[in-house]
Coordinates of C-alpha atoms in Angstrom, one line a residue:
Chain A
X15 CA 2.6 34.4 -15.9
X16 CA 6.5 33.3 -15.6
X17 CA 6.8 30.0 -15.9
X18 CA 9.0 29.1 -12.4
X19 CA 5.4 30.2 -10.1
X20 CA 3.3 28.4 -12.9
X21 CA 5.1 24.9 -12.8
X22 CA 5.8 25.9 -8.7
X23 CA 2.1 26.3 -8.4
X24 CA 0.8 22.8 -10.9
X25 CA 3.6 20.8 -9.1
X26 CA 1.8 22.5 -5.0
X27 CA -1.8 21.3 -7.8
X28 CA -3.6 24.5 -7.9
X29 CA -5.9 23.6 -10.6
X30 CA -6.2 27.2 -11.7
X31 CA -2.6 27.0 -12.3
X32 CA -2.5 23.2 -14.5
X33 CA -5.6 25.0 -16.6
X34 CA -4.2 27.5 -17.5
X35 CA -0.2 25.7 -18.5
X36 CA -3.4 23.1 -20.2
X37 CA -4.3 27.0 -21.6
X38 CA -0.9 28.0 -22.4
X39 CA 0.2 24.6 -24.2
X40 CA -2.2 22.4 -25.5
X41 CA -2.7 23.3 -28.8
X42 CA 0.9 22.9 -30.1
X43 CA 0.9 19.6 -28.8
X44 CA -2.2 18.0 -29.7
X45 CA -0.2 19.4 -33.6
X46 CA 2.2 17.0 -31.9
X47 CA -0.1 14.0 -30.8
X48 CA -1.6 14.2 -34.1
X49 CA 1.1 13.3 -37.0
X50 CA 2.0 10.4 -34.6
X51 CA -1.4 9.0 -34.8
X52 CA -4.1 8.3 -38.0
X53 CA -7.5 9.8 -36.0
X54 CA -7.8 13.6 -34.1
X55 CA -9.8 11.3 -31.3
X56 CA -6.8 10.0 -31.0
X57 CA -4.7 12.5 -30.8
X58 CA -6.4 14.0 -28.1
X59 CA -6.7 10.8 -26.4
X60 CA -2.6 10.6 -26.1
X61 CA -3.0 14.4 -25.3
X62 CA -5.1 14.3 -22.6
X63 CA -3.1 11.3 -21.1
X64 CA -0.1 13.7 -22.0
X65 CA -1.0 16.5 -19.9
X66 CA -1.7 14.0 -16.7
X67 CA 1.5 13.0 -17.3
X68 CA 2.6 15.9 -17.4
X69 CA 0.9 17.5 -14.6
X70 CA 1.7 14.2 -11.9
X71 CA 5.4 14.6 -13.0
X72 CA 5.9 18.0 -12.6
X73 CA 8.0 18.5 -9.9
X74 CA 10.1 16.4 -12.1
X75 CA 11.4 19.5 -14.3
X76 CA 14.7 21.3 -13.1
X77 CA 13.9 24.1 -15.6
X78 CA 17.3 22.9 -17.1
X79 CA 14.8 23.1 -20.9
X80 CA 12.0 25.0 -21.8
X81 CA 8.9 23.7 -20.1
X82 CA 7.2 23.6 -23.8
X83 CA 10.6 21.0 -24.5
X84 CA 10.2 18.9 -21.4
X85 CA 6.2 18.6 -22.7
X86 CA 6.0 17.7 -26.0
X87 CA 9.1 15.2 -25.5
X88 CA 6.4 14.0 -22.4
X89 CA 3.7 13.8 -25.7
X90 CA 6.6 11.9 -28.1
X91 CA 6.7 9.6 -25.7
X92 CA 3.5 9.1 -24.1
X93 CA 2.3 9.1 -27.9
X94 CA 5.1 5.9 -28.6
X95 CA 3.7 4.0 -26.0
X96 CA -0.3 4.7 -27.6
X97 CA 0.9 3.2 -30.3
X98 CA 2.8 -0.1 -29.1
X99 CA 0.1 -1.4 -27.1
X100 CA -3.3 0.5 -29.4
X101 CA -3.7 -3.4 -31.0
X102 CA -4.7 -0.4 -34.8
X103 CA -1.7 0.5 -34.8
X104 CA -0.1 -2.9 -33.9
X105 CA -0.8 -4.4 -36.7
X106 CA 0.8 -1.9 -39.3
X107 CA 3.8 -0.7 -36.6
X108 CA 6.3 -3.2 -38.8
X109 CA 9.8 -2.5 -39.0
X110 CA 10.7 -4.6 -41.7
X111 CA 12.4 -3.6 -44.4
X112 CA 10.5 -4.4 -47.4
X113 CA 12.4 -2.0 -49.8
X114 CA 8.9 -1.2 -51.8
X115 CA 8.7 1.5 -51.6
X116 CA 11.3 3.9 -53.6
X117 CA 14.4 6.0 -51.8
X118 CA 14.8 9.4 -52.8
X119 CA 17.5 12.3 -52.3
X120 CA 16.3 15.0 -53.8
X121 CA 15.3 18.2 -51.2
X122 CA 12.2 19.8 -52.7
X123 CA 10.4 22.8 -51.4
X124 CA 7.7 21.8 -49.3
X125 CA 5.3 24.4 -50.3
X126 CA 2.2 23.8 -48.6
X127 CA 0.9 24.6 -46.3
X128 CA 1.8 22.1 -42.3
X129 CA -1.7 21.1 -41.7
X130 CA -1.4 19.2 -45.2
X131 CA 2.2 18.2 -44.9
X132 CA 0.7 16.5 -41.6
X133 CA -1.8 14.5 -42.9
X134 CA 1.2 13.8 -45.9
X135 CA 2.7 12.5 -43.0
X136 CA -0.3 10.8 -41.2
X137 CA -1.0 8.8 -44.6
X138 CA 2.6 6.8 -44.4
X139 CA 2.5 3.8 -42.8
X140 CA 2.5 3.7 -39.6
X141 CA 6.5 2.3 -39.1
X142 CA 8.2 4.9 -41.5
X143 CA 4.9 7.6 -40.0
X144 CA 6.9 7.0 -36.3
X145 CA 10.4 6.4 -38.1
X146 CA 9.9 10.0 -39.6
X147 CA 8.3 11.8 -36.9
X148 CA 11.6 11.0 -34.7
X149 CA 14.2 12.3 -37.1
X150 CA 12.8 14.4 -39.5
X151 CA 11.2 16.5 -36.6
X152 CA 11.5 15.5 -33.0
X153 CA 15.6 15.7 -34.4
X154 CA 16.6 12.7 -33.3
X155 CA 19.5 10.0 -34.1
X156 CA 18.5 7.1 -35.8
X157 CA 20.9 5.6 -32.8
X158 CA 18.6 7.2 -30.7
X159 CA 15.2 6.0 -31.7
X160 CA 16.8 2.1 -32.5
X161 CA 16.7 2.1 -28.5
X162 CA 13.6 4.0 -28.0
X163 CA 12.0 1.8 -30.5
X164 CA 13.3 -1.8 -29.3
X165 CA 15.3 -1.9 -33.7
X166 CA 18.7 -1.8 -34.7
X167 CA 19.9 1.5 -36.4
X168 CA 20.3 0.2 -39.1
X169 CA 16.3 -1.0 -39.6
X170 CA 16.1 3.3 -38.6
X171 CA 17.8 4.5 -41.3
X172 CA 16.0 2.6 -44.1
X173 CA 13.1 3.4 -42.8
X174 CA 13.7 6.7 -42.8
X175 CA 14.8 6.7 -46.2
X176 CA 11.3 4.9 -47.4
X177 CA 9.1 7.1 -45.8
X178 CA 11.2 10.4 -46.4
X179 CA 10.7 8.3 -50.5
X180 CA 7.6 7.8 -50.1
X181 CA 6.7 11.7 -48.9
X182 CA 8.0 13.5 -51.4
X183 CA 6.6 11.0 -54.1
X184 CA 3.7 12.5 -53.2
X185 CA 4.6 15.8 -52.1
X186 CA 5.8 16.5 -55.9
X187 CA 2.9 15.2 -56.8
X188 CA 0.3 17.3 -55.3
X189 CA 2.7 19.9 -57.1
X190 CA 1.9 19.1 -60.3
X191 CA -2.1 18.3 -59.6
X192 CA -2.0 21.5 -58.3
X193 CA 0.2 23.5 -61.5
X194 CA -2.7 21.3 -63.0
X195 CA -5.1 22.4 -61.0
X196 CA -3.6 26.3 -61.3
X197 CA -3.0 26.6 -65.0
X198 CA -4.8 28.5 -67.5
X199 CA -5.3 28.0 -70.9
X200 CA -4.5 30.4 -73.3
Chain B
X13 CA 20.0 22.8 -51.6
X14 CA 21.3 21.3 -48.3
X15 CA 21.5 17.7 -47.5
X16 CA 18.9 17.8 -44.9
X17 CA 17.9 20.6 -46.2
X18 CA 14.1 18.8 -46.6
X19 CA 13.8 18.4 -43.0
X20 CA 14.3 21.4 -41.8
X21 CA 11.3 22.6 -44.0
X22 CA 9.6 20.1 -42.2
X23 CA 10.3 21.0 -39.1
X24 CA 10.0 24.3 -39.6
X25 CA 6.4 23.9 -40.8
X26 CA 5.4 21.8 -38.4
X27 CA 7.0 23.1 -35.2
X28 CA 3.8 25.9 -35.9
X29 CA 0.7 23.4 -36.9
X30 CA -1.6 23.8 -33.8
X31 CA -4.9 22.5 -33.5
X32 CA -8.0 23.2 -30.7
X33 CA -9.0 20.7 -29.1
X34 CA -12.6 19.6 -28.4
X35 CA -14.2 21.4 -25.8
X36 CA -14.8 19.1 -22.6
X37 CA -10.5 17.6 -23.4
X38 CA -9.8 19.9 -20.1
X39 CA -13.3 18.1 -18.0
X40 CA -11.5 14.2 -18.4
X41 CA -8.3 16.0 -17.5
X42 CA -9.5 17.2 -15.0
X43 CA -11.8 14.2 -13.9
X44 CA -8.1 11.8 -14.5
X45 CA -6.1 13.4 -12.2
X46 CA -8.6 14.3 -9.3
X47 CA -8.6 10.3 -9.6
X48 CA -5.9 9.4 -9.7
X49 CA -4.6 12.2 -6.7
X50 CA -7.1 10.3 -4.5
X51 CA -5.3 7.0 -4.7
X52 CA -2.2 7.3 -3.0
X53 CA -3.5 8.6 -0.1
X54 CA -6.2 5.9 1.3
X55 CA -2.9 3.8 1.3
X56 CA -0.5 6.1 3.7
X57 CA -3.5 7.9 5.5
X58 CA -4.0 3.4 5.9
X59 CA -2.1 1.9 8.5
X60 CA -2.2 4.9 9.9
X61 CA -6.0 4.5 10.2
X62 CA -5.7 0.6 11.6
X63 CA -3.0 2.1 14.2
X64 CA -5.7 4.6 15.5
X65 CA -8.2 2.8 15.9
X66 CA -6.0 0.0 17.5
X67 CA -4.7 2.2 19.6
X68 CA -8.5 3.3 20.3
X69 CA -9.6 0.1 20.7
X70 CA -7.5 -0.1 23.5
X71 CA -7.9 3.0 25.2
X72 CA -11.0 2.7 24.8
X73 CA -11.1 -1.1 26.6
X74 CA -9.0 0.5 29.4
X75 CA -11.4 3.5 30.2
X76 CA -14.3 0.6 30.1
X77 CA -12.4 -1.2 32.2
X78 CA -11.1 1.5 34.8
X79 CA -15.1 3.0 34.9
X80 CA -16.0 -0.8 36.0
X81 CA -13.4 -0.8 38.9
X82 CA -14.9 2.7 40.2
X83 CA -18.5 1.6 39.4
X84 CA -18.0 -1.0 42.1
X85 CA -16.5 1.2 43.9
X86 CA -19.3 2.7 44.3
X87 CA -20.9 0.5 44.1
X88 CA -19.7 -0.5 47.3
X89 CA -20.6 2.2 48.4
X90 CA -24.2 2.4 47.2
X91 CA -24.2 -1.5 49.6
X92 CA -23.1 -0.2 52.5
X93 CA -26.3 2.1 51.9
X94 CA -28.5 -0.1 51.7
X95 CA -26.8 -2.4 54.3
X96 CA -27.0 0.5 56.6
X97 CA -31.4 1.7 55.2
X98 CA -31.2 -2.7 56.2
X99 CA -31.4 -3.0 59.4
X100 CA -31.9 -6.7 60.1
X101 CA -28.3 -7.3 58.4
X102 CA -26.8 -4.6 58.5
X103 CA -24.7 -5.2 62.1
X104 CA -22.7 -7.4 61.0
X105 CA -22.4 -5.5 57.7
X106 CA -22.3 -2.2 58.8
X107 CA -19.2 -2.9 61.5
X108 CA -16.9 -3.6 58.3
X109 CA -17.3 -1.8 55.9
X110 CA -15.2 1.1 54.6
X111 CA -12.5 -0.2 52.6
X112 CA -12.6 0.6 49.2
X113 CA -12.0 -3.7 47.7
X114 CA -14.7 -5.6 47.2
X115 CA -13.1 -9.0 49.0
X116 CA -11.2 -6.9 51.8
X117 CA -14.8 -5.3 52.7
X118 CA -17.0 -7.3 53.1
X119 CA -15.6 -10.2 55.1
X120 CA -18.3 -11.8 56.3
X121 CA -18.0 -13.2 52.8
X122 CA -14.2 -13.7 52.3
X123 CA -13.4 -14.3 56.4
X124 CA -16.0 -15.2 58.2
X125 CA -18.2 -16.8 55.9
X126 CA -16.3 -18.4 53.9
X127 CA -12.9 -18.6 54.9
X128 CA -11.4 -21.0 52.3
X129 CA -13.5 -21.0 49.7
X130 CA -12.7 -19.1 46.6
X131 CA -15.4 -16.5 45.3
X132 CA -16.9 -18.6 43.0
X133 CA -18.5 -21.0 45.5
X134 CA -20.2 -18.2 47.3
X135 CA -21.3 -17.0 43.0
X136 CA -22.7 -20.9 43.2
X137 CA -23.8 -21.1 46.6
X138 CA -26.1 -17.2 46.1
X139 CA -27.6 -19.6 42.7
X140 CA -28.7 -21.8 44.3
X141 CA -29.8 -19.4 47.4
X142 CA -27.3 -20.2 49.2
X143 CA -27.2 -16.5 50.7
X144 CA -28.9 -17.6 53.7
X145 CA -26.4 -20.2 54.7
X146 CA -23.6 -17.6 54.6
X147 CA -25.6 -15.4 56.3
X148 CA -26.2 -18.6 59.4
X149 CA -22.6 -19.6 58.9
X150 CA -21.8 -16.4 59.3
X151 CA -24.1 -16.1 62.3
X152 CA -22.1 -19.1 63.7
X153 CA -19.1 -17.4 63.1
X154 CA -19.8 -14.6 65.1
X155 CA -21.0 -17.3 67.9
X156 CA -17.2 -17.3 68.7
X157 CA -16.3 -13.3 69.1
X158 CA -13.7 -13.0 70.2
X159 CA -12.3 -14.8 67.6
X160 CA -14.6 -12.9 64.5
X161 CA -13.4 -9.5 66.6
X162 CA -9.7 -10.5 66.1
X163 CA -10.4 -11.0 62.8
X164 CA -11.2 -8.8 61.6
X165 CA -9.4 -7.0 64.5
X166 CA -6.8 -8.3 62.0
X167 CA -7.9 -7.8 59.1
X168 CA -8.9 -4.3 59.6
X169 CA -5.8 -3.3 60.9
X170 CA -3.8 -4.5 57.8
X171 CA -5.2 -1.7 55.3
X172 CA -4.9 2.0 55.4
X173 CA -8.3 3.5 54.1
X174 CA -10.8 4.1 57.0
X175 CA -9.8 1.3 59.6
X176 CA -8.7 2.4 62.3
X177 CA -11.8 4.7 62.9
X178 CA -13.9 1.7 62.7
X179 CA -11.9 -0.7 65.2
X180 CA -13.3 -0.2 67.6
X181 CA -16.8 0.5 66.7
X182 CA -16.9 -2.8 65.5
X183 CA -14.6 -4.0 67.9
X184 CA -17.6 -2.8 70.0
X185 CA -21.0 -4.0 67.9
X186 CA -19.3 -7.0 67.6
X187 CA -20.6 -7.7 71.6
X188 CA -23.8 -6.3 70.9
X189 CA -24.7 -8.3 67.5
X190 CA -23.3 -10.8 67.3
X191 CA -26.2 -11.8 69.1
X192 CA -28.8 -10.0 68.4
X193 CA -28.0 -10.9 64.6
X194 CA -28.4 -14.8 65.4
X195 CA -32.1 -13.6 66.8
X196 CA -32.0 -11.9 63.9
X197 CA -32.2 -13.2 61.8
X198 CA -33.3 -16.4 62.2
X199 CA -36.5 -14.5 62.7
X200 CA -36.1 -13.2 58.7
X201 CA -38.0 -15.1 56.1
X202 CA -36.1 -16.0 53.2
X203 CA -37.7 -14.9 50.7
X204 CA -36.7 -11.3 52.1
X205 CA -33.1 -11.7 51.2
X206 CA -31.7 -10.4 48.5
X207 CA -28.4 -11.4 47.9
X208 CA -25.8 -8.4 49.2
X209 CA -25.0 -6.0 45.8
X210 CA -21.7 -6.7 46.5
X211 CA -21.6 -10.2 44.9
X212 CA -23.0 -9.2 41.8
X213 CA -20.3 -6.6 41.6
X214 CA -17.4 -8.9 41.9
X215 CA -19.6 -11.6 38.9
X216 CA -19.4 -8.2 37.8
X217 CA -16.1 -7.7 37.4
X218 CA -15.5 -11.3 37.0
X219 CA -17.2 -11.0 33.4
X220 CA -16.0 -8.1 32.7
X221 CA -12.9 -9.4 33.6
X222 CA -12.9 -11.9 30.8
X223 CA -14.2 -10.1 28.0
X224 CA -11.9 -7.8 27.6
X225 CA -9.0 -10.5 28.2
X226 CA -10.6 -11.7 24.7
X227 CA -8.4 -8.0 22.6
X228 CA -4.4 -8.3 23.8
X229 CA -1.0 -6.9 21.7
X230 CA 2.6 -6.7 21.5
X231 CA 4.4 -7.4 18.3
X232 CA 5.3 -9.2 15.4
X233 CA 8.3 -9.9 13.3
X234 CA 9.7 -12.4 11.0
X235 CA 12.8 -13.5 9.1
X236 CA 14.0 -15.4 6.6
X237 CA 13.9 -16.1 2.3
X238 CA 12.2 -14.3 -0.6
X239 CA 12.5 -15.8 -4.0
X240 CA 11.1 -14.5 -7.2
X241 CA 9.1 -17.5 -9.4
X242 CA 7.9 -17.0 -12.4
X243 CA 5.0 -18.6 -14.8
X244 CA 3.3 -20.2 -12.3
X245 CA 3.5 -21.0 -9.1
X246 CA 6.5 -22.2 -7.0
X247 CA 8.0 -22.3 -10.4
X248 CA 11.8 -21.1 -9.2
X249 CA 13.7 -21.9 -11.4
X250 CA 15.1 -19.8 -14.3
X251 CA 13.8 -17.0 -12.9
X252 CA 15.5 -13.9 -14.6
X253 CA 15.2 -10.0 -14.6
X254 CA 12.5 -9.3 -16.6
X255 CA 13.6 -7.0 -19.0
X256 CA 11.0 -4.3 -19.2
X257 CA 11.5 -3.0 -23.2
X258 CA 8.4 -3.5 -25.4
X259 CA 9.4 -4.4 -28.5
X260 CA 7.5 -5.3 -31.7
X261 CA 7.6 -9.3 -31.8
X262 CA 8.2 -8.9 -35.5
X263 CA 10.9 -6.1 -35.2
X264 CA 14.7 -7.8 -35.2
X265 CA 15.9 -7.2 -32.6
X266 CA 19.4 -6.9 -30.4
X267 CA 20.2 -10.0 -28.5
X268 CA 20.8 -9.5 -24.4
X269 CA 19.9 -12.1 -21.5
X270 CA 19.5 -11.0 -18.6
X271 CA 20.8 -12.2 -14.4
X272 CA 19.2 -15.3 -12.5
X273 CA 17.4 -13.8 -9.9
X274 CA 18.4 -16.0 -7.3
X275 CA 16.7 -15.3 -3.0
X276 CA 17.8 -13.3 -1.1
X277 CA 16.7 -12.8 3.4
X278 CA 13.7 -11.0 3.6
X279 CA 12.5 -9.9 7.7
X280 CA 9.6 -7.7 9.1
X281 CA 8.7 -5.9 11.8
X282 CA 5.8 -4.2 13.6
X283 CA 2.6 -4.5 16.1
X284 CA -0.5 -6.4 16.6
X285 CA -3.5 -6.5 18.0
X286 CA -5.0 -10.0 17.9
X287 CA -9.1 -10.2 19.1
X288 CA -10.4 -14.0 20.0
X289 CA -13.0 -15.4 18.8
X290 CA -13.9 -18.6 20.6
X291 CA -12.7 -21.1 22.1
X292 CA -10.3 -21.8 19.0
X293 CA -10.7 -19.1 16.9
X294 CA -9.1 -16.0 16.9
X295 CA -8.5 -12.2 14.3
X296 CA -5.0 -10.7 14.3
X297 CA -4.1 -7.2 12.3
X298 CA -1.3 -5.4 12.4
X299 CA 1.1 -3.0 10.9
X300 CA 4.9 -4.0 9.8
X301 CA 7.7 -2.6 8.0
X302 CA 8.6 -5.5 5.5
X303 CA 11.5 -6.2 3.9
X304 CA 11.7 -7.8 0.5
X305 CA 15.6 -8.9 -1.4
X306 CA 17.0 -10.9 -3.9
X307 CA 20.1 -11.3 -5.7
X308 CA 21.5 -10.6 -9.6
X309 CA 24.0 -10.4 -11.2
X310 CA 25.4 -7.3 -12.6
X311 CA 28.1 -6.2 -14.7
X312 CA 30.6 -2.1 -14.5
X313 CA 28.4 0.9 -13.3
X314 CA 28.3 3.2 -16.0
X315 CA 27.3 6.9 -15.1
X316 CA 26.1 9.6 -18.4
X317 CA 23.2 9.9 -21.2
X318 CA 21.7 6.6 -21.7
X319 CA 17.8 6.3 -23.8
X320 CA 17.0 3.0 -22.7
X321 CA 12.3 1.6 -23.4
X322 CA 10.7 1.7 -20.2
X323 CA 8.0 -1.2 -21.8
X324 CA 5.0 1.1 -21.4
X325 CA 6.9 4.8 -20.4
X326 CA 8.1 4.6 -23.7
X327 CA 11.9 6.0 -24.4
X328 CA 13.2 7.9 -21.1
X329 CA 16.9 9.1 -21.0
X330 CA 18.8 7.4 -17.6
X331 CA 22.0 8.7 -16.1
X332 CA 23.7 5.9 -13.8
X333 CA 23.0 2.6 -15.0
X334 CA 24.7 -1.4 -15.2
X335 CA 25.6 -3.3 -18.1
X336 CA 25.3 -6.3 -18.9
X337 CA 28.1 -8.8 -17.8
X338 CA 29.1 -12.1 -18.7
X339 CA 32.7 -12.7 -18.1
X340 CA 32.9 -10.4 -14.6
X341 CA 29.8 -10.1 -12.7
X342 CA 29.5 -8.2 -9.4
X343 CA 26.3 -9.0 -7.6
X344 CA 24.1 -6.8 -7.1
X345 CA 21.5 -6.9 -3.7
X346 CA 17.4 -5.4 -4.8
X347 CA 16.1 -3.9 -1.5
X348 CA 12.2 -3.7 -1.5
X349 CA 10.4 -1.5 1.2
X350 CA 7.2 -2.1 1.9
X351 CA 5.2 -1.0 4.7
X352 CA 2.6 -4.0 5.4
X353 CA -1.2 -4.8 7.3
X354 CA -1.5 -7.9 7.5
X355 CA -5.0 -9.9 8.5
X356 CA -4.1 -13.3 9.7
X357 CA -7.1 -15.5 11.2
X358 CA -6.2 -17.8 13.8
X359 CA -7.2 -22.1 14.3
X360 CA -6.6 -23.6 17.5
X361 CA -5.0 -27.3 16.8
X362 CA -4.5 -28.4 19.9
X363 CA -7.2 -27.7 22.9
X364 CA -3.9 -27.8 25.1
X365 CA -3.2 -24.8 27.3
X366 CA 0.1 -24.9 27.3
X367 CA 1.4 -25.6 23.7
X368 CA -1.2 -24.9 21.7
X369 CA -0.7 -25.4 17.6
X370 CA -1.8 -23.3 15.7
X371 CA -2.7 -23.0 11.9
X372 CA -2.9 -18.5 11.3
X373 CA -4.0 -18.5 7.2
X374 CA -4.5 -14.5 6.7
X375 CA -4.1 -12.0 3.4
X376 CA -1.4 -9.3 3.7
X377 CA -1.4 -5.6 1.3
X378 CA 1.3 -3.5 1.9
X379 CA 2.5 -1.2 -0.1
X380 CA 6.1 -0.1 -2.0
X381 CA 7.8 2.2 0.5
X382 CA 10.9 2.5 -1.9
X383 CA 13.4 0.3 -3.6
X384 CA 17.0 0.2 -5.3
X385 CA 15.8 -3.0 -6.9
X386 CA 17.2 -2.8 -11.2
X387 CA 15.4 -3.7 -14.5
X388 CA 16.6 -4.8 -17.7
X389 CA 16.2 -3.6 -21.0
X390 CA 16.6 -6.1 -23.8
X391 CA 17.2 -3.8 -26.4
X392 CA 20.1 -2.4 -24.8
X393 CA 21.7 -4.8 -22.2
X394 CA 21.2 -1.7 -19.3
X395 CA 20.4 -2.1 -16.3
X396 CA 19.2 0.6 -14.5
X397 CA 17.0 1.8 -11.6
X398 CA 12.6 2.4 -11.8
X399 CA 10.7 2.1 -8.8
X400 CA 7.7 4.2 -11.5
X401 CA 7.9 0.3 -13.6
X402 CA 7.1 -1.6 -10.3
X403 CA 3.6 -2.5 -8.9
X404 CA 3.0 -0.1 -6.3
X405 CA 0.8 -2.0 -3.5
X406 CA 1.6 -5.7 -3.4
X407 CA -2.1 -8.5 -2.1
X408 CA -0.8 -12.4 -0.7
X409 CA -1.4 -14.0 0.4
X410 CA 0.0 -16.7 3.7
X411 CA 0.1 -19.2 5.4
X412 CA 1.7 -20.8 8.7
X413 CA 1.6 -22.8 12.0
X414 CA 2.8 -22.2 14.8
X415 CA 3.4 -23.3 18.8
X416 CA 2.9 -21.6 21.8
X417 CA 5.0 -21.7 23.7
X418 CA 6.2 -19.6 28.0
X419 CA 2.5 -19.2 27.7
X420 CA 2.6 -19.4 32.0
X421 CA 5.1 -16.2 31.3
X422 CA 4.1 -12.4 30.9
X423 CA 5.3 -12.6 27.5
X424 CA 3.2 -15.9 25.6
X425 CA 4.5 -16.3 22.9
X426 CA 4.3 -17.7 19.4
X427 CA 6.2 -18.9 16.5
X428 CA 6.6 -20.7 14.0
X429 CA 7.3 -21.6 9.9
X430 CA 5.3 -19.3 7.1
X431 CA 5.1 -19.3 4.0
X432 CA 3.9 -16.1 2.0
X433 CA 2.6 -15.9 -1.5
X434 CA 2.6 -12.0 -3.7
X435 CA -0.3 -12.6 -5.5
X436 CA 0.2 -9.8 -7.3
X437 CA 2.6 -9.2 -9.6
X438 CA 6.0 -7.9 -9.3
X439 CA 5.8 -5.1 -12.2
X440 CA 3.1 -3.2 -13.3
X441 CA 0.2 -5.0 -15.8
X442 CA 1.7 -2.6 -18.5
X443 CA 5.6 -2.9 -18.5
X444 CA 5.6 -6.4 -17.6
X445 CA 3.8 -8.7 -16.0
X446 CA 5.5 -12.4 -15.2
X447 CA 7.7 -12.4 -11.5
X448 CA 6.2 -12.4 -7.6
X449 CA 7.4 -12.6 -5.3
X450 CA 7.4 -15.3 -2.6
X451 CA 9.2 -15.7 1.5
X452 CA 9.4 -18.1 3.6
X453 CA 10.6 -18.2 6.9
X454 CA 10.3 -18.0 10.8
X455 CA 7.4 -16.3 12.0
X456 CA 7.8 -15.3 15.9
X457 CA 4.2 -13.1 17.9
X458 CA 5.2 -11.6 21.6
X459 CA 2.1 -10.9 23.6
X460 CA 2.3 -7.9 25.5
X461 CA -1.1 -8.0 27.1

């Protein structure tokens, strides 16, 4: 269906159009929410809340960009809000630079599947996970991330560097384990 | 490999990530959507419903009154017929029929029988079997045939309806009936005389009129000051524009100090309907437009994309905002437009009819229509506008004292000081919940009926 028509029908509150929009974007958006949370159930909660916001505010979408991009922003926004408000995440949502994790400038090839990569990112501490997602995947600058999360730009930068280092270490370790597992003694 | 190659790979991989939601996910969204959709509609319809009910009630009462008038006329006509059916008394009454008004229609009662007495006396006497006495007096009066017939004639001349036709008959009948009546009445058994239906109609009309007086309506207005208190009741010190940015308490953050909030003017105007519960208590319901104002200090206005941390809403971009200014701040007026439905109980503190003193207590539910108020983002030092952060529905407790003036005129007034405290917080609970509105001023109610 034509996106303009779909949006107009959603503005009118037509259930069939809302369902169509949901079917079109729900899988991608659940993938987005999955990266920011620690469990699939939480991801689905965030996605549902995000879609409710989408339907309630779809009148504000002015076709100045892609509809998918607009919905994605709302999902990210909802996910950040969820992290701040949910007690399970609050304790882990620390942006203190404790310097315990190594920093790496390497740029290794990412050979694992998207799902496995997402699972690795979800194993990062919530603060690292959030900043990594915002910078590496969503493409926000550290200045913007600092403003979004209410932290200094420098904190965002250093947190990202440590998240990246930790993730690269895990990726390299996983690659080595994979090599060992597939090595056949001559 | 370039410096951002890793990030590019990650982005490409994760953008393709798709996961299938559970089967009941859409149903959950749909249910929540329907629930949320229905809620605001009530707020829009509620004031209309109240206005409709008030107008309907008013029309119903008015209609009821006109019906009663018609009933009275009908009962008058019936009474004329009844009187005709009772020949022993009808001789007097028939001669005076033909008018549409109760008092005029029975000149025996209003003129001949009780020339000076008000209608209530006839009712009293009727209750104590005085009707016979009335008739007797009427008979005595009719002994002076000339004067009575003159009275009836002059009264008939003042009327428009049917009098010119009946007058000759009246005058002619007087001479015959006046005499015969005294004989007939004196021989009429007391127990067999029933009070005239006309008197019942009069009493019924009066009691209806008393009931109708219980309802009144008019215009209401309020003018005064509105302020913001923070923390607890009546704490107006150091109330500041709330920082809506939500930052974990353990995270370091830039510190910007928000402006304090100064009081502004407040006013409202609308309609009300009041009902007397008894001599001491009355209840009123109204619909008002209400505007509350506060003032804060802001810096220069800037245009451009600015990300703000909007508390529960996460982050968002704003395109018009004000900076924090310490050196040359300018004053900004925050305006809040509401539609308000107050329900008030009025307790009469004295017994004076001329200047009643009333204690008013009540609650008011108001729905935000629009606002230009600014919110503060402490992480970026930016003031910006976003109505979605405001608590759309406000519940307030109200109290005041008023005095009734001009009570002898057609437009009585109730005027006096009143104070209102909003129990609801200004901002939504998930954003910040520290400040409340409070207003104080002069309340005026003008009764139209």
